[in-house]
Amino acid sequence: MSNFLVAIDGPAGSGKSTISENISARCGFIHIDTGSMYRAITLYAINNNLVLDDPNSYSFIDKINIRLSGDKIYLDGKDITRDIRNRHVTENVSLVSSISIVREKLVCLQKKLAIGKIVMDGRDIGSVVLPNANLKIFLTAESKIRAYRRLKEKNETINETDLIVEEKNIKRRDELDSNRVNSPLVVPAGAIIIDTTKLNIEEVTNKIIDLINERLNK
Ligand code: DC
C-alpha cells in the first residue's frame, strides 16, 4: 500500500482530534492521536507517584507498551481511553511532554507508526514527526471558543465562570506548548492554516478532505 500522510497540528481545542476522527471514518485513514500518547505517559507517571519534572523518572518508557486501536488507547493491555482524560492528567501533560526523553521516545514510536494512509494529529507532527507529510494542516481558533468547545465535550450547560477558568487553563497550556525548548508548537513549513473560530466541524472536515483529494489525484 502506498503512503499518504496527513499531519494536523494546532493548540488545545482547535478541533484536531474530532476532525482527524472524521477524516479517518470518511477516507479510511488510520488516525493516530499523539496527544493521547503523551497523556498515557503522564497517567503512568502519576499512578506510580513519580517525580514529574525529573527526566530520570521516565526510564519506564522502554518497558511499557502503548497501543492505539481505533479510538481506544491501551497501556500494557489495559484500556486507558477514559483515564487519560481526567483532570489530573490534563493539568500535568504539558509538563510531561516538555521532557526531552519523553519526546524522543514518542517521536520515534510515532515515526514507526506512519505507514499507509495516516492522519496524525498533535503539536509537532508537520515540523518534527512527519516533515515530509503529503499534506500539513495547522488548525487554530480564538482561545474563548476553544475553551467553550472543551467544556462542551464534558458538560451540557456552561456558565461564564467555568468558561473563564477553562480559557485561562487553555492559555496556560498554549504558553507551555509554544515556549518549550523541545519541538514547540509552531506552524510547520508548508502547512495550510485553517482558522476554525467561525467554522463548524463538518466545514473544516470537508475543506481538508478536498485538499486530500486534490493531492491524491495529482
Ligand atoms: O491534544 P491533547 O490536548 O490531548 O495533548 C495533550 C498534551 O500533549 C498537550 O499539552 C501537548 C502535548 N502534545 C505534544 O507536546 N506533542 C504532540 N505531538 C501531541 C501532544
XYZ file of N, CA and C in Angstrom, residues 40-190:
453
model
N -0.893 9.140 28.084
C -0.664 7.794 28.641
C 0.582 7.788 29.535
N 1.644 8.443 29.056
C 2.887 8.516 29.841
C 2.619 9.280 31.149
N 1.848 10.372 31.024
C 1.526 11.191 32.207
C 0.725 10.366 33.217
N -0.249 9.612 32.725
C -1.078 8.778 33.621
C -0.213 7.764 34.363
N 0.673 7.102 33.612
C 1.542 6.093 34.232
C 2.405 6.745 35.323
N 2.996 7.907 34.992
C 3.890 8.583 35.953
C 3.118 9.002 37.205
N 1.904 9.489 37.023
C 1.083 9.910 38.179
C 0.709 8.685 39.021
N 0.241 7.642 38.353
C -0.209 6.445 39.088
C 0.927 5.785 39.864
N 2.163 6.007 39.402
C 3.304 5.395 40.079
C 4.059 6.398 40.959
N 3.397 7.519 41.245
C 3.949 8.555 42.145
C 5.349 8.998 41.758
N 5.618 9.121 40.448
C 6.955 9.536 40.017
C 7.077 11.063 40.076
N 8.304 11.533 40.182
C 8.525 12.994 40.213
C 8.452 13.476 38.765
N 7.392 14.225 38.454
C 7.087 14.513 37.050
C 8.124 15.386 36.349
N 8.798 16.263 37.088
C 9.750 17.140 36.393
C 11.183 16.600 36.410
N 11.355 15.338 36.830
C 12.691 14.734 36.839
C 12.829 13.774 35.648
N 13.693 14.107 34.660
C 13.833 13.241 33.480
C 14.175 11.795 33.845
N 14.853 11.581 34.999
C 15.211 10.219 35.405
C 13.991 9.365 35.763
N 12.856 9.997 35.956
C 11.639 9.248 36.302
C 11.124 8.418 35.122
N 11.617 8.756 33.892
C 10.943 8.218 32.706
C 11.622 7.012 32.054
N 12.519 6.337 32.813
C 13.175 5.158 32.229
C 12.146 4.050 31.967
N 10.964 4.155 32.565
C 9.921 3.133 32.368
C 9.428 3.089 30.913
N 9.674 4.183 30.138
C 9.080 4.250 28.794
C 9.500 3.068 27.921
N 10.753 2.609 28.095
C 11.226 1.483 27.279
C 10.568 0.174 27.673
N 9.970 0.147 28.854
C 9.431 -1.131 29.348
C 7.918 -1.249 29.197
N 7.246 -0.139 28.885
C 5.792 -0.223 28.779
C 5.371 -0.337 27.320
N 4.110 -0.765 27.130
C 3.605 -0.917 25.779
C 2.373 -0.022 25.585
N 2.476 0.917 24.635
C 1.331 1.781 24.317
C 0.789 1.335 22.966
N -0.495 1.055 22.918
C -1.087 0.603 21.652
C -2.351 1.397 21.352
N -2.463 1.887 20.105
C -3.682 2.589 19.682
C -4.483 1.637 18.807
N -5.795 1.583 19.044
C -6.635 0.740 18.206
C -7.981 1.440 18.033
N -8.266 1.902 16.818
C -9.469 2.715 16.589
C -9.368 3.956 17.459
N -10.429 4.257 18.214
C -10.365 5.445 19.077
C -9.993 5.075 20.513
N -9.426 3.876 20.685
C -9.033 3.445 22.040
C -7.516 3.435 22.189
N -7.072 3.600 23.452
C -5.637 3.512 23.726
C -5.429 2.541 24.889
N -4.423 1.682 24.750
C -4.137 0.650 25.750
C -2.722 0.846 26.292
N -2.593 0.683 27.601
C -1.274 0.735 28.240
C -1.050 -0.626 28.877
N -0.033 -1.331 28.409
C 0.221 -2.712 28.855
C -1.068 -3.540 28.839
N -1.834 -3.386 27.761
C -3.037 -4.193 27.566
C -4.292 -3.654 28.237
N -4.156 -2.649 29.095
C -5.331 -2.106 29.797
C -5.894 -0.903 29.026
N -7.215 -0.895 28.855
C -7.870 0.223 28.173
C -7.843 1.457 29.088
N -7.115 2.507 28.652
C -6.988 3.717 29.485
C -7.632 4.933 28.791
N -8.496 4.650 27.808
C -9.083 5.725 26.994
C -9.755 6.804 27.857
N -10.481 6.370 28.872
C -11.178 7.341 29.738
C -10.217 7.985 30.733
N -9.355 7.144 31.310
C -8.463 7.630 32.378
C -7.555 8.773 31.911
N -7.115 8.722 30.644
C -6.169 9.763 30.182
C -6.825 11.138 30.046
N -8.145 11.188 30.156
C -8.847 12.484 30.033
C -9.124 13.094 31.398
N -8.673 12.451 32.502
C -9.013 13.019 33.806
C -8.247 14.328 34.062
N -8.762 15.102 35.009
C -8.260 16.460 35.242
C -6.779 16.477 35.630
N -6.392 15.492 36.456
C -5.024 15.417 36.942
C -4.040 15.230 35.766
N -4.423 14.363 34.824
C -3.585 14.142 33.634
C -3.548 15.422 32.796
N -4.713 16.017 32.561
C -4.780 17.227 31.723
C -3.919 18.350 32.304
N -3.930 18.478 33.628
C -3.161 19.558 34.265
C -1.651 19.337 34.167
N -1.215 18.081 34.034
C 0.227 17.794 34.072
C 0.849 17.406 32.735
N 0.009 17.175 31.713
C 0.550 16.629 30.466
C 1.481 17.614 29.736
N 1.259 18.914 29.868
C 2.168 19.861 29.198
C 3.566 19.769 29.801
N 3.620 19.611 31.125
C 4.916 19.477 31.793
C 5.618 18.195 31.313
N 4.888 17.077 31.342
C 5.494 15.790 30.957
C 5.947 15.830 29.494
N 5.148 16.466 28.632
C 5.512 16.465 27.214
C 6.651 17.441 26.903
N 7.100 18.195 27.902
C 8.259 19.073 27.663
C 9.586 18.371 28.000
N 9.521 17.151 28.545
C 10.745 16.416 28.935
C 11.360 15.747 27.694
N 12.647 16.033 27.435
C 13.297 15.565 26.188
C 13.177 14.068 25.963
N 13.460 13.282 27.000
C 13.463 11.826 26.831
C 12.072 11.307 26.445
N 11.040 11.946 26.990
C 9.658 11.549 26.673
C 9.385 11.833 25.188
N 9.795 13.020 24.747
C 9.554 13.383 23.343
C 10.332 12.465 22.399
N 11.620 12.232 22.722
C 12.449 11.382 21.847
C 11.792 10.030 21.631
N 11.366 9.412 22.727
C 10.790 8.059 22.638
C 9.485 8.062 21.856
N 8.619 9.045 22.159
C 7.317 9.036 21.488
C 7.438 9.420 20.019
N 8.325 10.360 19.701
C 8.507 10.743 18.291
C 8.995 9.527 17.494
N 9.909 8.773 18.094
C 10.444 7.567 17.445
C 9.304 6.567 17.175
N 8.462 6.345 18.177
C 7.332 5.429 18.033
C 6.356 5.946 16.965
N 6.088 7.249 16.984
C 5.123 7.828 16.028
C 5.631 7.707 14.589
N 6.933 7.906 14.379
C 7.510 7.771 13.032
C 7.313 6.345 12.523
N 7.492 5.370 13.442
C 7.354 3.955 13.048
C 5.916 3.610 12.659
N 4.953 4.320 13.276
C 3.543 4.023 13.007
C 3.050 4.619 11.686
N 3.868 5.502 11.078
C 3.413 6.237 9.893
C 3.580 5.443 8.603
N 2.805 4.371 8.497
C 2.860 3.544 7.286
C 1.435 3.397 6.758
N 1.236 3.685 5.466
C -0.090 3.559 4.859
C -0.775 4.914 4.783
N -2.103 4.879 4.870
C -2.870 6.136 4.833
C -3.106 6.564 6.268
N -2.425 7.648 6.649
C -2.401 8.041 8.065
C -2.829 9.484 8.228
N -3.668 9.741 9.236
C -3.880 11.125 9.669
C -3.411 11.183 11.127
N -2.361 11.995 11.332
C -1.753 12.057 12.672
C -1.913 13.471 13.207
N -2.427 13.590 14.441
C -2.592 14.939 14.990
C -1.783 15.140 16.256
N -1.365 16.410 16.456
C -0.553 16.721 17.633
C -0.080 18.161 17.613
N 1.159 18.372 18.079
C 1.708 19.734 18.132
C 2.954 19.877 17.265
N 3.608 18.754 16.950
C 4.903 18.800 16.240
C 4.908 17.811 15.082
N 3.727 17.513 14.548
C 3.659 16.449 13.536
C 4.267 16.919 12.210
N 3.806 18.068 11.704
C 4.353 18.565 10.440
C 5.782 19.068 10.562
N 6.181 19.480 11.768
C 7.526 20.054 11.933
C 8.581 18.997 12.259
N 8.239 17.999 13.080
C 9.254 17.053 13.571
C 8.946 15.588 13.207
N 7.710 15.151 13.461
C 7.412 13.711 13.297
C 7.303 13.338 11.811
N 6.531 14.117 11.057
C 6.339 13.803 9.631
C 6.671 15.034 8.766
N 7.937 15.468 8.751
C 8.252 16.681 7.982
C 8.000 16.510 6.488
N 7.923 15.245 6.010
C 7.655 15.015 4.588
C 6.204 14.633 4.321
N 5.300 14.983 5.231
C 3.883 14.625 5.055
C 3.359 15.154 3.720
N 2.399 14.418 3.146
C 1.810 14.836 1.869
C 0.945 16.079 2.034
N 0.373 16.234 3.221
C -0.455 17.412 3.499
C -0.260 17.807 4.954
N 0.016 19.114 5.168
C 0.171 19.611 6.538
C -0.896 20.671 6.795
N -1.619 20.498 7.893
C -2.671 21.450 8.253
C -2.343 22.007 9.630
N -2.530 23.313 9.804
C -2.412 23.907 11.134
C -3.766 24.519 11.477
N -4.445 23.933 12.478
C -5.754 24.429 12.898
C -5.581 25.422 14.036
N -6.362 26.487 13.993
C -6.294 27.453 15.080
C -7.705 27.982 15.335
N -7.916 28.605 16.493
C -9.204 29.245 16.802
C -8.965 30.150 18.001
N -9.842 31.131 18.179
C -9.709 32.033 19.339
C -9.787 31.215 20.625
N -9.051 31.687 21.668
C -8.982 30.886 22.904
C -10.343 30.706 23.573
N -11.219 31.718 23.480
C -12.530 31.601 24.137
C -13.369 30.489 23.491
N -13.326 30.404 22.200
C -14.124 29.376 21.513
C -13.512 27.984 21.774
N -12.184 27.935 21.890
C -11.545 26.647 22.193
C -11.922 26.183 23.599
N -11.979 27.136 24.544
C -12.386 26.810 25.915
C -13.835 26.319 25.926
N -14.688 26.984 25.168
C -16.099 26.607 25.076
C -16.237 25.167 24.546
N -15.473 24.863 23.502
C -15.546 23.515 22.918
C -15.102 22.453 23.923
N -14.021 22.744 24.639
C -13.514 21.784 25.636
C -14.575 21.513 26.698
N -15.243 22.584 27.176
C -16.277 22.417 28.208
C -17.472 21.663 27.646
N -17.810 21.954 26.422
C -18.974 21.323 25.776
C -18.777 19.808 25.671
N -17.491 19.374 25.523
C -17.215 17.928 25.457
C -17.631 17.248 26.759
N -17.534 18.012 27.876
C -17.789 17.411 29.194
C -19.180 17.720 29.738
N -19.699 18.933 29.459
C -20.961 19.368 30.074
C -21.971 19.831 29.042
N -23.237 19.701 29.426
C -24.308 20.223 28.579
C -24.436 21.730 28.790
N -24.474 22.136 30.078
C -24.639 23.567 30.368
C -23.287 24.166 30.770
N -23.063 25.372 30.304
C -21.777 26.023 30.564
C -22.047 27.397 31.162
N -21.431 27.682 32.336
C -21.617 29.032 32.876
C -20.350 29.867 32.657
N -20.516 31.174 32.814
C -19.459 32.136 32.479
C -18.189 31.898 33.316
N -18.383 31.521 34.609
C -17.216 31.312 35.482
C -16.382 30.136 34.978
N -17.064 29.013 34.630
C -16.339 27.841 34.109
C -15.572 28.220 32.843
N -16.217 29.039 32.023
C -15.610 29.422 30.747
C -14.328 30.243 30.979
N -14.388 31.140 31.963
C -13.208 31.976 32.266
C -12.053 31.095 32.760
N -12.381 30.136 33.668
C -11.342 29.240 34.215
C -10.744 28.386 33.093
N -11.613 27.827 32.235
C -11.137 26.946 31.154
C -10.271 27.723 30.159
N -10.663 28.972 29.857
C -9.870 29.774 28.915
C -8.488 30.059 29.508
N -8.461 30.284 30.827
C -7.177 30.528 31.493
C -6.277 29.282 31.388
N -6.897 28.095 31.625
C -6.135 26.831 31.527
C -5.605 26.617 30.112
N -6.456 26.896 29.138
C -6.067 26.701 27.732
C -4.915 27.633 27.372
N -4.987 28.884 27.840
C -3.924 29.843 27.524
C -2.613 29.426 28.183
N -2.731 28.853 29.387
C -1.528 28.382 30.099
C -0.885 27.237 29.321
N -1.725 26.312 28.825
C -1.179 25.197 28.048
C -0.590 25.684 26.724
N -1.234 26.665 26.079
C -0.695 27.244 24.829
C 0.709 27.770 25.093
N 0.819 28.493 26.195
C 2.079 29.135 26.579
C 3.169 28.070 26.769
N 2.836 27.014 27.542
C 3.817 25.944 27.796
C 4.173 25.213 26.502
N 3.153 24.876 25.699
C 3.398 24.105 24.470
C 4.183 24.923 23.438
N 3.963 26.246 23.423
C 4.605 27.083 22.401
C 6.014 27.517 22.793
N 6.282 27.547 24.091
C 7.579 28.091 24.530
C 8.569 27.055 25.012
N 8.209 25.772 24.950
C 9.183 24.773 25.409
C 10.333 24.685 24.412
N 11.486 24.203 24.907
C 12.696 24.146 24.080
C 12.552 23.045 23.027
N 12.004 21.884 23.437
C 11.905 20.743 22.524
C 10.631 20.778 21.699
N 10.794 20.761 20.395
C 9.675 20.782 19.446
C 8.456 21.548 19.933
N 8.586 22.870 20.039
C 7.418 23.664 20.450
C 6.321 23.649 19.389
N 5.126 24.050 19.816
C 4.017 24.175 18.872
C 4.312 25.345 17.931
N 4.498 25.024 16.637
C 4.762 26.069 15.634
C 3.939 25.748 14.390
N 3.771 26.738 13.526
C 3.154 26.446 12.228
C 4.254 25.825 11.383
N 4.133 24.548 10.978
C 5.213 23.908 10.223
C 5.368 24.510 8.836
N 6.588 24.447 8.309
C 6.842 24.937 6.943
C 5.926 24.184 5.984
N 5.257 24.914 5.117
C 4.409 24.287 4.099
C 3.000 23.964 4.574
